[in-house]
């Protein structure tokens, strides 16, 4: 899998590349585990167990509701810390309004699959991921760290579902909508904007802030792997 920053792919050198690209290369093993999980591979090749997909739908709905609160907290930090000239607010506001559609999509999809969302109980892994979001929502968490986490959370989904749509895939027709929701180019562009925002903040960050942001990046990847695992293995 090509990771941005890989010399073989002709990507920028280490001096030119942003911090997020350096981290993608440094932690490519974990990043690949998060974006090429066996559940994603099974969606791509059409062998997915539909019970796994149903589990994912219910648990991800709960996650996305919490994620909306997280994104609002990032927006608030952007307002306080990004500077007057910044376009960060517009980008994040676009993301927030897309989440409204996303929640409506989950509700429609659940009806189509005969899943009652009000009765879904969060599993331990979902609760753990939401607890992590709550940590990130605390007022003392720097903008650089939360912007990095936001970029990583969205990018894992974009890269995972875009892979399902790439040439050679055999997705079941009823799963195309889910793959297109996160795998489309506009969402890819949004992820690039988030990466630019994170990189810009990271250039100004202190050594300690950089360490916290890198650790948040790694924790996102670990949570994402566990989340796929929970749905795939019925954990
Ligand atoms: C677990 C998870 N990670 C990321 C996303 C993309 N917003 C999501 N819906 N769910």
GROMACS .gro file of C-alpha atoms and ligand atoms in nm:
model
  245
    1UNK     CA    1   0.000   0.000   0.000
    2UNK     CA    2   0.136   0.346  -0.090
    3UNK     CA    3   0.170   0.575   0.206
    4UNK     CA    4   0.221   0.944   0.129
    5UNK     CA    5   0.587   1.031   0.177
    6UNK     CA    6   0.719   0.703   0.042
    7UNK     CA    7   1.019   0.778  -0.184
    8UNK     CA    8   0.901   0.503  -0.422
    9UNK     CA    9   0.580   0.694  -0.489
   10UNK     CA   10   0.761   1.018  -0.574
   11UNK     CA   11   0.609   1.199  -0.277
   12UNK     CA   12   0.784   1.499  -0.113
   13UNK     CA   13   1.111   1.453   0.077
   14UNK     CA   14   1.121   1.450   0.457
   15UNK     CA   15   1.216   1.821   0.466
   16UNK     CA   16   0.922   1.919   0.246
   17UNK     CA   17   0.659   1.688   0.387
   18UNK     CA   18   0.428   1.775   0.673
   19UNK     CA   19   0.447   1.614   1.016
   20UNK     CA   20   0.139   1.402   0.953
   21UNK     CA   21   0.304   1.248   0.645
   22UNK     CA   22   0.614   1.168   0.848
   23UNK     CA   23   0.395   0.997   1.108
   24UNK     CA   24   0.204   0.804   0.840
   25UNK     CA   25   0.534   0.661   0.719
   26UNK     CA   26   0.671   0.601   1.068
   27UNK     CA   27   0.356   0.416   1.179
   28UNK     CA   28   0.260   0.266   0.844
   29UNK     CA   29   0.214  -0.081   0.993
   30UNK     CA   30  -0.060   0.035   1.232
   31UNK     CA   31  -0.205   0.267   0.969
   32UNK     CA   32  -0.235  -0.023   0.726
   33UNK     CA   33  -0.397  -0.237   0.998
   34UNK     CA   34  -0.659   0.037   1.041
   35UNK     CA   35  -0.727   0.097   0.672
   36UNK     CA   36  -0.697  -0.260   0.538
   37UNK     CA   37  -0.869  -0.451   0.815
   38UNK     CA   38  -1.009  -0.795   0.721
   39UNK     CA   39  -1.362  -0.651   0.760
   40UNK     CA   40  -1.282  -0.389   0.495
   41UNK     CA   41  -1.120  -0.652   0.273
   42UNK     CA   42  -1.435  -0.865   0.301
   43UNK     CA   43  -1.657  -0.568   0.208
   44UNK     CA   44  -1.434  -0.506  -0.090
   45UNK     CA   45  -1.439  -0.865  -0.215
   46UNK     CA   46  -1.808  -0.922  -0.140
   47UNK     CA   47  -1.756  -1.199   0.118
   48UNK     CA   48  -1.857  -0.986   0.418
   49UNK     CA   49  -2.078  -1.144   0.682
   50UNK     CA   50  -2.385  -0.919   0.682
   51UNK     CA   51  -2.420  -0.958   1.061
   52UNK     CA   52  -2.083  -0.781   1.089
   53UNK     CA   53  -2.214  -0.499   0.877
   54UNK     CA   54  -2.529  -0.473   1.086
   55UNK     CA   55  -2.320  -0.459   1.404
   56UNK     CA   56  -2.103  -0.191   1.250
   57UNK     CA   57  -2.409   0.014   1.150
   58UNK     CA   58  -2.555   0.020   1.502
   59UNK     CA   59  -2.229   0.081   1.687
   60UNK     CA   60  -2.104   0.340   1.439
   61UNK     CA   61  -2.430   0.533   1.475
   62UNK     CA   62  -2.356   0.567   1.847
   63UNK     CA   63  -1.997   0.664   1.772
   64UNK     CA   64  -2.100   0.929   1.518
   65UNK     CA   65  -2.335   1.096   1.766
   66UNK     CA   66  -2.045   1.136   2.009
   67UNK     CA   67  -1.816   1.237   1.724
   68UNK     CA   68  -2.050   1.528   1.649
   69UNK     CA   69  -1.989   1.664   1.999
   70UNK     CA   70  -1.614   1.611   1.948
   71UNK     CA   71  -1.615   1.800   1.618
   72UNK     CA   72  -1.804   2.087   1.785
   73UNK     CA   73  -1.532   2.104   2.050
   74UNK     CA   74  -1.265   2.119   1.776
   75UNK     CA   75  -1.458   2.403   1.614
   76UNK     CA   76  -1.456   2.593   1.940
   77UNK     CA   77  -1.078   2.547   1.974
   78UNK     CA   78  -1.030   2.656   1.612
   79UNK     CA   79  -1.218   2.976   1.689
   80UNK     CA   80  -0.995   3.044   1.991
   81UNK     CA   81  -0.658   2.927   1.858
   82UNK     CA   82  -0.638   2.924   1.478
   83UNK     CA   83  -0.603   3.300   1.421
   84UNK     CA   84  -0.825   3.550   1.242
   85UNK     CA   85  -0.701   3.483   0.891
   86UNK     CA   86  -0.757   3.112   0.909
   87UNK     CA   87  -1.010   2.923   0.697
   88UNK     CA   88  -1.025   2.644   0.957
   89UNK     CA   89  -1.369   2.749   1.079
   90UNK     CA   90  -1.522   2.715   0.731
   91UNK     CA   91  -1.368   2.370   0.681
   92UNK     CA   92  -1.486   2.245   1.020
   93UNK     CA   93  -1.830   2.394   0.977
   94UNK     CA   94  -1.859   2.207   0.646
   95UNK     CA   95  -1.768   1.888   0.831
   96UNK     CA   96  -2.027   1.952   1.097
   97UNK     CA   97  -2.303   2.008   0.846
   98UNK     CA   98  -2.200   1.687   0.662
   99UNK     CA   99  -2.242   1.503   0.992
  100UNK     CA  100  -2.605   1.602   0.998
  101UNK     CA  101  -2.653   1.415   0.668
  102UNK     CA  102  -2.445   1.130   0.802
  103UNK     CA  103  -2.671   1.083   1.102
  104UNK     CA  104  -2.979   1.093   0.876
  105UNK     CA  105  -2.809   0.835   0.651
  106UNK     CA  106  -2.756   0.600   0.949
  107UNK     CA  107  -3.122   0.637   1.044
  108UNK     CA  108  -3.245   0.560   0.691
  109UNK     CA  109  -3.001   0.274   0.652
  110UNK     CA  110  -3.106   0.124   0.985
  111UNK     CA  111  -3.470   0.129   0.875
  112UNK     CA  112  -3.371  -0.045   0.550
  113UNK     CA  113  -3.189  -0.316   0.747
  114UNK     CA  114  -3.467  -0.347   1.007
  115UNK     CA  115  -3.243  -0.225   1.291
  116UNK     CA  116  -3.397  -0.024   1.576
  117UNK     CA  117  -3.132   0.233   1.665
  118UNK     CA  118  -3.295   0.338   1.990
  119UNK     CA  119  -3.236  -0.011   2.134
  120UNK     CA  120  -2.867  -0.033   2.045
  121UNK     CA  121  -2.641  -0.067   2.347
  122UNK     CA  122  -2.281   0.054   2.311
  123UNK     CA  123  -2.029  -0.227   2.338
  124UNK     CA  124  -1.720  -0.190   2.555
  125UNK     CA  125  -1.498  -0.105   2.256
  126UNK     CA  126  -1.741   0.165   2.140
  127UNK     CA  127  -1.755   0.302   2.494
  128UNK     CA  128  -1.376   0.306   2.509
  129UNK     CA  129  -1.351   0.501   2.184
  130UNK     CA  130  -1.617   0.749   2.304
  131UNK     CA  131  -1.427   0.792   2.633
  132UNK     CA  132  -1.120   0.879   2.428
  133UNK     CA  133  -1.321   1.142   2.238
  134UNK     CA  134  -1.436   1.282   2.572
  135UNK     CA  135  -1.072   1.315   2.683
  136UNK     CA  136  -0.999   1.506   2.364
  137UNK     CA  137  -1.296   1.736   2.426
  138UNK     CA  138  -1.146   1.867   2.749
  139UNK     CA  139  -1.070   2.240   2.736
  140UNK     CA  140  -0.699   2.192   2.810
  141UNK     CA  141  -0.640   1.970   2.504
  142UNK     CA  142  -0.449   2.176   2.249
  143UNK     CA  143  -0.591   2.250   1.907
  144UNK     CA  144  -0.289   2.079   1.740
  145UNK     CA  145  -0.370   1.749   1.915
  146UNK     CA  146  -0.742   1.749   1.847
  147UNK     CA  147  -0.694   1.862   1.486
  148UNK     CA  148  -0.453   1.569   1.438
  149UNK     CA  149  -0.701   1.324   1.592
  150UNK     CA  150  -0.986   1.458   1.378
  151UNK     CA  151  -0.780   1.424   1.060
  152UNK     CA  152  -0.679   1.066   1.154
  153UNK     CA  153  -1.036   0.957   1.241
  154UNK     CA  154  -1.178   1.082   0.912
  155UNK     CA  155  -0.885   0.965   0.702
  156UNK     CA  156  -0.903   0.606   0.823
  157UNK     CA  157  -1.264   0.587   0.703
  158UNK     CA  158  -1.191   0.765   0.376
  159UNK     CA  159  -0.895   0.538   0.294
  160UNK     CA  160  -1.078   0.223   0.402
  161UNK     CA  161  -1.395   0.281   0.204
  162UNK     CA  162  -1.218   0.433  -0.099
  163UNK     CA  163  -1.021   0.106  -0.118
  164UNK     CA  164  -1.351  -0.085  -0.132
  165UNK     CA  165  -1.447   0.118  -0.441
  166UNK     CA  166  -1.115   0.080  -0.626
  167UNK     CA  167  -1.093  -0.122  -0.945
  168UNK     CA  168  -1.131  -0.495  -0.897
  169UNK     CA  169  -1.374  -0.474  -0.607
  170UNK     CA  170  -1.687  -0.688  -0.589
  171UNK     CA  171  -1.894  -0.503  -0.326
  172UNK     CA  172  -2.244  -0.627  -0.259
  173UNK     CA  173  -2.492  -0.378  -0.410
  174UNK     CA  174  -2.653  -0.306  -0.071
  175UNK     CA  175  -2.315  -0.188   0.066
  176UNK     CA  176  -2.223   0.050  -0.217
  177UNK     CA  177  -2.396   0.343  -0.041
  178UNK     CA  178  -2.183   0.303   0.271
  179UNK     CA  179  -1.861   0.280   0.068
  180UNK     CA  180  -1.950   0.586  -0.139
  181UNK     CA  181  -2.040   0.790   0.169
  182UNK     CA  182  -1.679   0.791   0.294
  183UNK     CA  183  -1.490   0.679  -0.016
  184UNK     CA  184  -1.598   0.965  -0.242
  185UNK     CA  185  -1.358   1.232  -0.372
  186UNK     CA  186  -1.526   1.523  -0.192
  187UNK     CA  187  -1.474   1.347   0.141
  188UNK     CA  188  -1.114   1.282   0.032
  189UNK     CA  189  -1.075   1.655  -0.031
  190UNK     CA  190  -1.216   1.730   0.316
  191UNK     CA  191  -0.956   1.493   0.464
  192UNK     CA  192  -0.680   1.679   0.277
  193UNK     CA  193  -0.807   2.005   0.426
  194UNK     CA  194  -0.801   1.849   0.772
  195UNK     CA  195  -0.446   1.729   0.711
  196UNK     CA  196  -0.341   2.080   0.606
  197UNK     CA  197  -0.498   2.222   0.925
  198UNK     CA  198  -0.324   1.964   1.145
  199UNK     CA  199   0.014   2.016   0.973
  200UNK     CA  200  -0.015   2.392   1.008
  201UNK     CA  201  -0.080   2.362   1.383
  202UNK     CA  202   0.198   2.104   1.423
  203UNK     CA  203   0.459   2.338   1.270
  204UNK     CA  204   0.389   2.578   1.560
  205UNK     CA  205   0.369   2.311   1.831
  206UNK     CA  206   0.617   2.268   2.117
  207UNK     CA  207   0.802   1.939   2.161
  208UNK     CA  208   0.555   1.830   2.431
  209UNK     CA  209   0.258   1.924   2.213
  210UNK     CA  210   0.404   1.723   1.925
  211UNK     CA  211   0.441   1.420   2.150
  212UNK     CA  212   0.080   1.449   2.264
  213UNK     CA  213  -0.043   1.488   1.905
  214UNK     CA  214   0.155   1.184   1.785
  215UNK     CA  215   0.022   0.982   2.075
  216UNK     CA  216  -0.335   1.090   1.988
  217UNK     CA  217  -0.272   0.982   1.628
  218UNK     CA  218  -0.160   0.637   1.745
  219UNK     CA  219  -0.453   0.602   1.983
  220UNK     CA  220  -0.696   0.681   1.702
  221UNK     CA  221  -0.541   0.407   1.488
  222UNK     CA  222  -0.560   0.158   1.775
  223UNK     CA  223  -0.924   0.244   1.844
  224UNK     CA  224  -1.010   0.214   1.475
  225UNK     CA  225  -0.852  -0.132   1.451
  226UNK     CA  226  -1.043  -0.243   1.762
  227UNK     CA  227  -1.366  -0.099   1.626
  228UNK     CA  228  -1.340  -0.301   1.302
  229UNK     CA  229  -1.240  -0.603   1.509
  230UNK     CA  230  -1.547  -0.569   1.735
  231UNK     CA  231  -1.780  -0.567   1.434
  232UNK     CA  232  -1.597  -0.843   1.248
  233UNK     CA  233  -1.550  -1.082   1.541
  234UNK     CA  234  -1.865  -0.997   1.742
  235UNK     CA  235  -1.658  -0.882   2.043
  236LIG     C1  236  -1.532   0.447   1.417
  236LIG     C2  237  -1.544   0.555   1.316
  236LIG     N1  238  -1.433   0.620   1.273
  236LIG     C3  239  -1.445   0.721   1.181
  236LIG     C4  240  -1.565   0.757   1.132
  236LIG     C5  241  -1.574   0.865   1.027
  236LIG     N2  242  -1.643   0.979   1.076
  236LIG     C6  243  -1.676   0.688   1.177
  236LIG     N3  244  -1.801   0.715   1.130
  236LIG     N4  245  -1.667   0.586   1.268
   0.00000   0.00000   0.00000
